[in-house]
Short mmCIF file of C-alpha atoms and ligand atoms in Angstrom, two decimals:
data_model
loop_
_atom_site.label_atom_id
_atom_site.label_comp_id
_atom_site.label_asym_id
_atom_site.label_seq_id
_atom_site.Cartn_x
_atom_site.Cartn_y
_atom_site.Cartn_z
CA MET A 1 -112.55 162.37 36.84
CA SER A 2 -112.40 158.38 36.32
CA ASP A 3 -109.93 156.89 33.53
CA VAL A 4 -112.88 155.73 31.42
CA SER A 5 -110.30 153.82 28.92
CA ARG A 6 -109.20 151.40 31.74
CA PRO A 7 -111.22 147.87 31.67
CA SER A 8 -113.29 146.76 34.40
CA PRO A 9 -111.86 143.99 36.44
CA ALA A 10 -114.40 141.54 35.05
CA ALA A 11 -113.18 142.24 31.88
CA VAL A 12 -109.51 141.47 32.39
CA PRO A 13 -108.93 138.12 31.19
CA VAL A 14 -107.56 135.90 34.17
CA GLU A 15 -104.07 134.41 33.59
CA THR A 16 -104.65 130.36 33.75
CA ARG A 17 -102.64 129.02 36.10
CA THR A 18 -100.34 125.60 35.21
CA ALA A 19 -99.32 122.88 37.34
CA VAL A 20 -97.38 119.51 36.76
CA VAL A 21 -97.67 116.46 38.35
CA ILE A 22 -94.59 114.13 37.95
CA PRO A 23 -95.03 110.36 38.54
CA ALA A 24 -91.73 109.17 39.84
CA ALA A 25 -92.68 106.14 41.74
CA GLY A 26 -91.87 103.58 39.13
CA LYS A 27 -89.26 101.00 40.10
CA GLY A 28 -87.34 101.12 36.76
CA VAL A 29 -86.57 97.60 36.42
CA ARG A 30 -85.85 97.42 32.95
CA LEU A 31 -83.21 99.49 33.64
CA GLY A 32 -81.50 97.00 35.67
CA PRO A 33 -80.95 96.61 39.52
CA GLY A 34 -80.28 99.99 41.83
CA ALA A 35 -82.43 102.92 43.43
CA PRO A 36 -85.58 103.44 41.89
CA LYS A 37 -85.61 104.90 38.42
CA ALA A 38 -85.85 108.69 39.07
CA LEU A 39 -83.36 108.92 41.81
CA ARG A 40 -80.50 107.35 39.08
CA ALA A 41 -78.38 109.84 38.65
CA LEU A 42 -77.59 111.34 35.09
CA ASN A 43 -74.45 113.49 35.15
CA GLY A 44 -74.36 113.35 38.83
CA THR A 45 -77.82 114.89 39.09
CA PRO A 46 -80.62 112.85 39.53
CA MET A 47 -83.06 112.10 36.55
CA LEU A 48 -86.03 113.38 38.30
CA ILE A 49 -84.27 116.39 39.46
CA HIS A 50 -83.56 117.25 35.52
CA ALA A 51 -87.12 116.22 34.66
CA VAL A 52 -88.34 119.25 37.58
CA ARG A 53 -86.11 121.88 35.72
CA ALA A 54 -87.41 120.86 32.42
CA MET A 55 -90.82 121.77 33.88
CA ALA A 56 -89.86 124.60 36.05
CA ALA A 57 -88.27 126.18 32.64
CA SER A 58 -91.32 127.18 31.38
CA ARG A 59 -92.36 130.13 33.16
CA ALA A 60 -95.94 129.56 32.74
CA VAL A 61 -95.49 126.31 35.51
CA SER A 62 -95.77 127.53 38.83
CA LEU A 63 -96.49 124.16 40.50
CA VAL A 64 -94.58 121.15 40.29
CA VAL A 65 -96.07 118.07 42.19
CA VAL A 66 -93.53 115.15 42.60
CA VAL A 67 -95.37 111.77 43.31
CA ALA A 68 -92.43 110.17 45.32
CA PRO A 69 -91.66 106.16 45.67
CA PRO A 70 -93.79 105.86 48.43
CA ASP A 71 -91.05 104.99 50.77
CA GLY A 72 -88.72 107.73 49.17
CA THR A 73 -91.03 110.77 49.86
CA ALA A 74 -88.49 112.43 52.70
CA GLU A 75 -85.63 111.68 49.95
CA VAL A 76 -87.24 113.18 47.14
CA LYS A 77 -88.21 116.46 49.43
CA SER A 78 -84.36 116.79 50.64
CA LEU A 79 -83.10 116.48 46.75
CA LEU A 80 -85.50 119.13 46.02
CA ASP A 81 -84.58 121.32 48.90
CA ALA A 82 -80.52 120.93 47.48
CA HIS A 83 -80.91 121.34 44.31
CA ALA A 84 -81.23 125.06 42.58
CA LEU A 85 -84.34 125.49 41.32
CA PRO A 86 -86.43 128.55 39.88
CA GLU A 87 -88.04 130.76 43.03
CA ARG A 88 -91.24 131.33 40.75
CA THR A 89 -92.05 127.73 41.16
CA ASP A 90 -93.43 126.05 44.19
CA PHE A 91 -93.37 122.29 44.95
CA LEU A 92 -94.99 119.30 46.75
CA VAL A 93 -94.13 115.99 47.25
CA VAL A 94 -96.71 113.15 47.88
CA PRO A 95 -96.34 109.30 47.79
CA GLY A 96 -96.90 106.93 44.53
CA GLY A 97 -99.36 104.16 43.82
CA GLU A 98 -98.86 100.56 42.63
CA THR A 99 -99.43 101.67 39.04
CA ARG A 100 -98.54 104.79 36.96
CA GLN A 101 -102.27 105.54 36.53
CA GLU A 102 -102.42 105.75 40.31
CA SER A 103 -99.48 108.03 41.05
CA VAL A 104 -100.79 110.25 38.83
CA LYS A 105 -104.24 110.21 40.65
CA LEU A 106 -102.16 110.56 44.16
CA GLY A 107 -100.90 113.72 42.41
CA LEU A 108 -104.08 115.21 41.09
CA ASP A 109 -105.82 114.75 44.93
CA ALA A 110 -103.18 117.06 46.17
CA LEU A 111 -103.48 119.80 43.67
CA PRO A 112 -104.84 123.16 44.95
CA PRO A 113 -107.77 124.30 43.53
CA ASP A 114 -106.51 127.76 41.27
CA TYR A 115 -104.62 125.75 38.46
CA ASP A 116 -106.95 125.34 35.43
CA ILE A 117 -103.95 123.57 33.29
CA VAL A 118 -102.55 120.55 34.50
CA LEU A 119 -99.60 118.90 32.95
CA VAL A 120 -98.32 115.00 33.46
CA HIS A 121 -95.01 114.50 32.54
CA ASP A 122 -92.83 111.28 33.20
CA ALA A 123 -89.61 111.60 35.54
CA ALA A 124 -88.19 109.22 32.83
CA ARG A 125 -88.33 111.78 30.67
CA PRO A 126 -85.34 114.30 32.05
CA LEU A 127 -84.49 116.19 28.86
CA VAL A 128 -87.26 117.50 27.24
CA PRO A 129 -86.80 121.06 25.96
CA VAL A 130 -88.71 124.21 27.06
CA ASP A 131 -90.32 124.66 23.77
CA THR A 132 -92.22 121.58 23.61
CA VAL A 133 -93.42 122.30 27.07
CA ASP A 134 -94.63 125.66 26.16
CA GLY A 135 -96.10 124.33 23.18
CA VAL A 136 -98.26 122.02 25.00
CA ILE A 137 -99.59 124.74 27.62
CA GLU A 138 -100.12 126.94 24.50
CA ALA A 139 -102.54 124.30 22.69
CA VAL A 140 -104.48 123.41 25.92
CA ARG A 141 -104.98 127.55 26.39
CA ASP A 142 -106.08 127.57 22.62
CA GLY A 143 -108.68 125.62 23.95
CA ALA A 144 -107.55 121.85 23.49
CA SER A 145 -109.05 119.58 26.44
CA ALA A 146 -106.16 117.30 26.05
CA VAL A 147 -102.77 117.62 24.16
CA VAL A 148 -100.26 115.41 23.62
CA PRO A 149 -96.70 115.81 22.24
CA ALA A 150 -95.77 113.17 19.36
CA LEU A 151 -93.45 112.47 17.04
CA PRO A 152 -93.52 110.15 13.62
CA LEU A 153 -92.10 107.08 13.54
CA ALA A 154 -88.78 105.64 12.30
CA ASP A 155 -89.63 101.98 12.41
CA THR A 156 -92.46 100.14 10.92
CA VAL A 157 -95.11 98.89 13.99
CA LYS A 158 -96.33 95.15 13.77
CA GLU A 159 -99.32 93.70 15.91
CA VAL A 160 -98.79 90.73 17.18
CA GLU A 161 -100.15 88.16 19.05
CA PRO A 162 -98.24 88.02 22.01
CA ALA A 163 -96.18 84.51 22.64
CA THR A 164 -97.45 83.04 25.68
CA VAL A 165 -94.00 81.14 26.30
CA THR A 166 -90.89 83.80 26.07
CA GLY A 167 -89.00 83.70 22.83
CA GLU A 168 -91.40 82.02 20.98
CA PRO A 169 -92.04 83.34 17.33
CA GLU A 170 -95.20 85.61 17.58
CA PRO A 171 -97.46 85.72 14.77
CA VAL A 172 -98.14 89.13 13.15
CA VAL A 173 -102.05 90.17 13.18
CA ALA A 174 -101.65 93.62 11.25
CA THR A 175 -99.48 96.19 10.10
CA PRO A 176 -100.42 100.06 10.78
CA ARG A 177 -99.96 102.41 8.02
CA ARG A 178 -96.53 104.12 9.62
CA ALA A 179 -97.27 107.31 8.25
CA ARG A 180 -100.65 107.52 10.30
CA LEU A 181 -98.85 106.34 13.65
CA ARG A 182 -97.34 108.88 16.05
CA ALA A 183 -94.90 108.33 18.90
CA VAL A 184 -96.43 110.05 21.97
CA GLN A 185 -94.32 111.77 24.57
CA THR A 186 -95.08 113.59 27.75
CA PRO A 187 -95.47 116.35 28.98
CA GLN A 188 -99.38 115.87 28.36
CA GLY A 189 -101.35 118.76 28.89
CA PHE A 190 -105.33 118.68 30.02
CA ASP A 191 -107.83 121.26 30.78
CA ARG A 192 -108.01 120.22 34.80
CA ALA A 193 -112.07 119.10 34.94
CA THR A 194 -110.76 117.05 31.78
CA LEU A 195 -108.43 114.86 33.27
CA ILE A 196 -110.13 114.83 36.83
CA ARG A 197 -113.21 113.40 35.22
CA ALA A 198 -110.94 110.97 33.20
CA HIS A 199 -109.13 109.80 36.20
CA GLU A 200 -112.43 109.12 38.24
CA THR A 201 -114.23 107.23 35.10
CA VAL A 202 -111.50 105.02 33.75
CA THR A 203 -110.34 102.03 35.27
CA ASP A 204 -108.94 100.14 32.73
CA ASP A 205 -104.92 99.88 32.73
CA VAL A 206 -103.78 102.39 30.61
CA THR A 207 -99.97 103.78 29.73
CA ASP A 208 -100.64 107.31 29.08
CA ASP A 209 -103.37 110.12 30.08
CA ALA A 210 -104.33 111.00 27.47
CA SER A 211 -105.89 107.62 26.23
CA MET A 212 -108.33 108.06 29.32
CA VAL A 213 -109.68 111.30 27.95
CA GLU A 214 -110.04 109.51 24.53
CA GLN A 215 -112.37 106.70 26.44
CA LEU A 216 -114.57 109.53 27.64
CA GLY A 217 -115.18 110.57 23.81
CA LEU A 218 -113.35 113.32 23.71
CA THR A 219 -110.57 114.96 21.23
CA VAL A 220 -106.94 114.58 22.17
CA VAL A 221 -104.64 116.93 19.49
CA VAL A 222 -101.12 116.04 18.92
CA VAL A 223 -98.71 118.84 18.80
CA PRO A 224 -94.80 118.49 17.74
CA GLY A 225 -92.57 116.47 20.37
CA HIS A 226 -89.25 116.11 20.41
CA GLU A 227 -86.27 113.76 20.00
CA GLU A 228 -84.43 114.72 23.43
CA ALA A 229 -88.34 114.12 24.92
CA PHE A 230 -87.21 110.35 24.88
CA LYS A 231 -88.11 108.10 27.75
CA VAL A 232 -85.01 106.59 29.64
CA THR A 233 -86.28 103.01 30.32
CA ARG A 234 -83.33 100.83 29.00
CA PRO A 235 -79.20 101.07 30.00
CA LEU A 236 -78.53 102.16 26.38
CA ASP A 237 -80.92 105.53 27.06
CA LEU A 238 -78.82 106.56 29.86
CA VAL A 239 -75.65 106.75 27.34
CA LEU A 240 -77.71 108.82 25.46
CA ALA A 241 -78.88 110.72 27.89
CA GLU A 242 -75.68 111.71 28.71
CA ALA A 243 -74.49 112.49 25.19
CA VAL A 244 -77.37 114.88 25.19
CA LEU A 245 -76.34 116.57 28.12
CA ALA A 246 -72.61 116.65 27.13
CA ARG A 247 -73.83 118.19 23.73
CA ARG A 248 -75.74 120.73 25.75
CA ARG A 249 -72.95 122.03 27.49
CA LEU A 250 -70.68 122.18 24.73
CA ASN A 251 -73.42 124.33 22.66
CA ASP A 252 -73.61 126.34 25.92
CA GLY A 253 -69.91 127.02 26.03
CA PHE A 254 -70.31 128.88 22.42
O1 C5P B 301 -93.01 102.34 33.73
P1 C5P B 301 -93.26 103.56 32.78
O2 C5P B 301 -91.80 103.83 31.80
O3 C5P B 301 -94.13 103.71 32.10
O4 C5P B 301 -93.36 104.69 33.93
C1 C5P B 301 -93.72 105.94 33.47
C2 C5P B 301 -93.42 106.95 34.90
O5 C5P B 301 -94.32 106.44 35.61
C3 C5P B 301 -91.77 107.07 35.12
O6 C5P B 301 -91.78 108.43 35.59
C4 C5P B 301 -92.34 106.44 36.62
O7 C5P B 301 -91.40 106.68 37.72
C5 C5P B 301 -93.98 106.76 37.04
N1 C5P B 301 -94.40 105.75 37.42
C6 C5P B 301 -95.07 105.86 38.94
N2 C5P B 301 -95.70 105.35 39.62
C7 C5P B 301 -95.98 103.63 39.47
C8 C5P B 301 -95.38 103.11 37.96
C9 C5P B 301 -94.40 104.15 37.32
O8 C5P B 301 -95.15 107.31 39.31
N3 C5P B 301 -96.59 102.99 40.49
#
């Protein structure tokens, strides 16, 4: 006798698969002279490895595509081989481009077909907690085309007419209402087809992927970000990042 209570294969929801593209091909000039930013150490471990671990910490993530400095793919591959990463996660390394946008596109081009959700995460945000990653993935699974984690701002923001000579005073042209502003972080999450279309359509210089989806006329939604998802940009950020790691070690000790 057949078991009629068992759903047919077609009725079983197929688990959506999630991949992460990590653009890590930037030079990081604002951090001062030295190795490409993603390869600089935080507590002895390259920032990129922290970022990859932060993504692989999510059980939903089964592939991480690292977009490496064009002359550094071999080094990045051996770094990934040398550091313990979860077995459930696969890795790919591809060479990056001139701009962040180009690097992300090169990462997308390398994605195998069976991933429906794609996250894009800056290597420069090595300490994002797993709950933030999972929150972004969940919002895409719930039907959003594009999701960004973000925080309210502490500072008031002014729009200025940028000076043509460095150091000249810049006239303020507007003060957007702070309560309506959010500081956007990564990982940003996307329905794969939407992100690919955005990268094929939008050619303007942009600083994040979600703004490309906005330019397609689609809605991008915001979920809560986290203060530990800050971007390591300037030398002081390295000090802060090491302090966060020290606090985690202390907390893990109890
Ligand atoms: O320069 P910015 O801080 O906005 O870079 C954000 C991320 O994009 C960094 O992780 C950086 O390595 C990456 N990037 C890249 N290719 C470039 C420039 C930046 O992958 N050509």
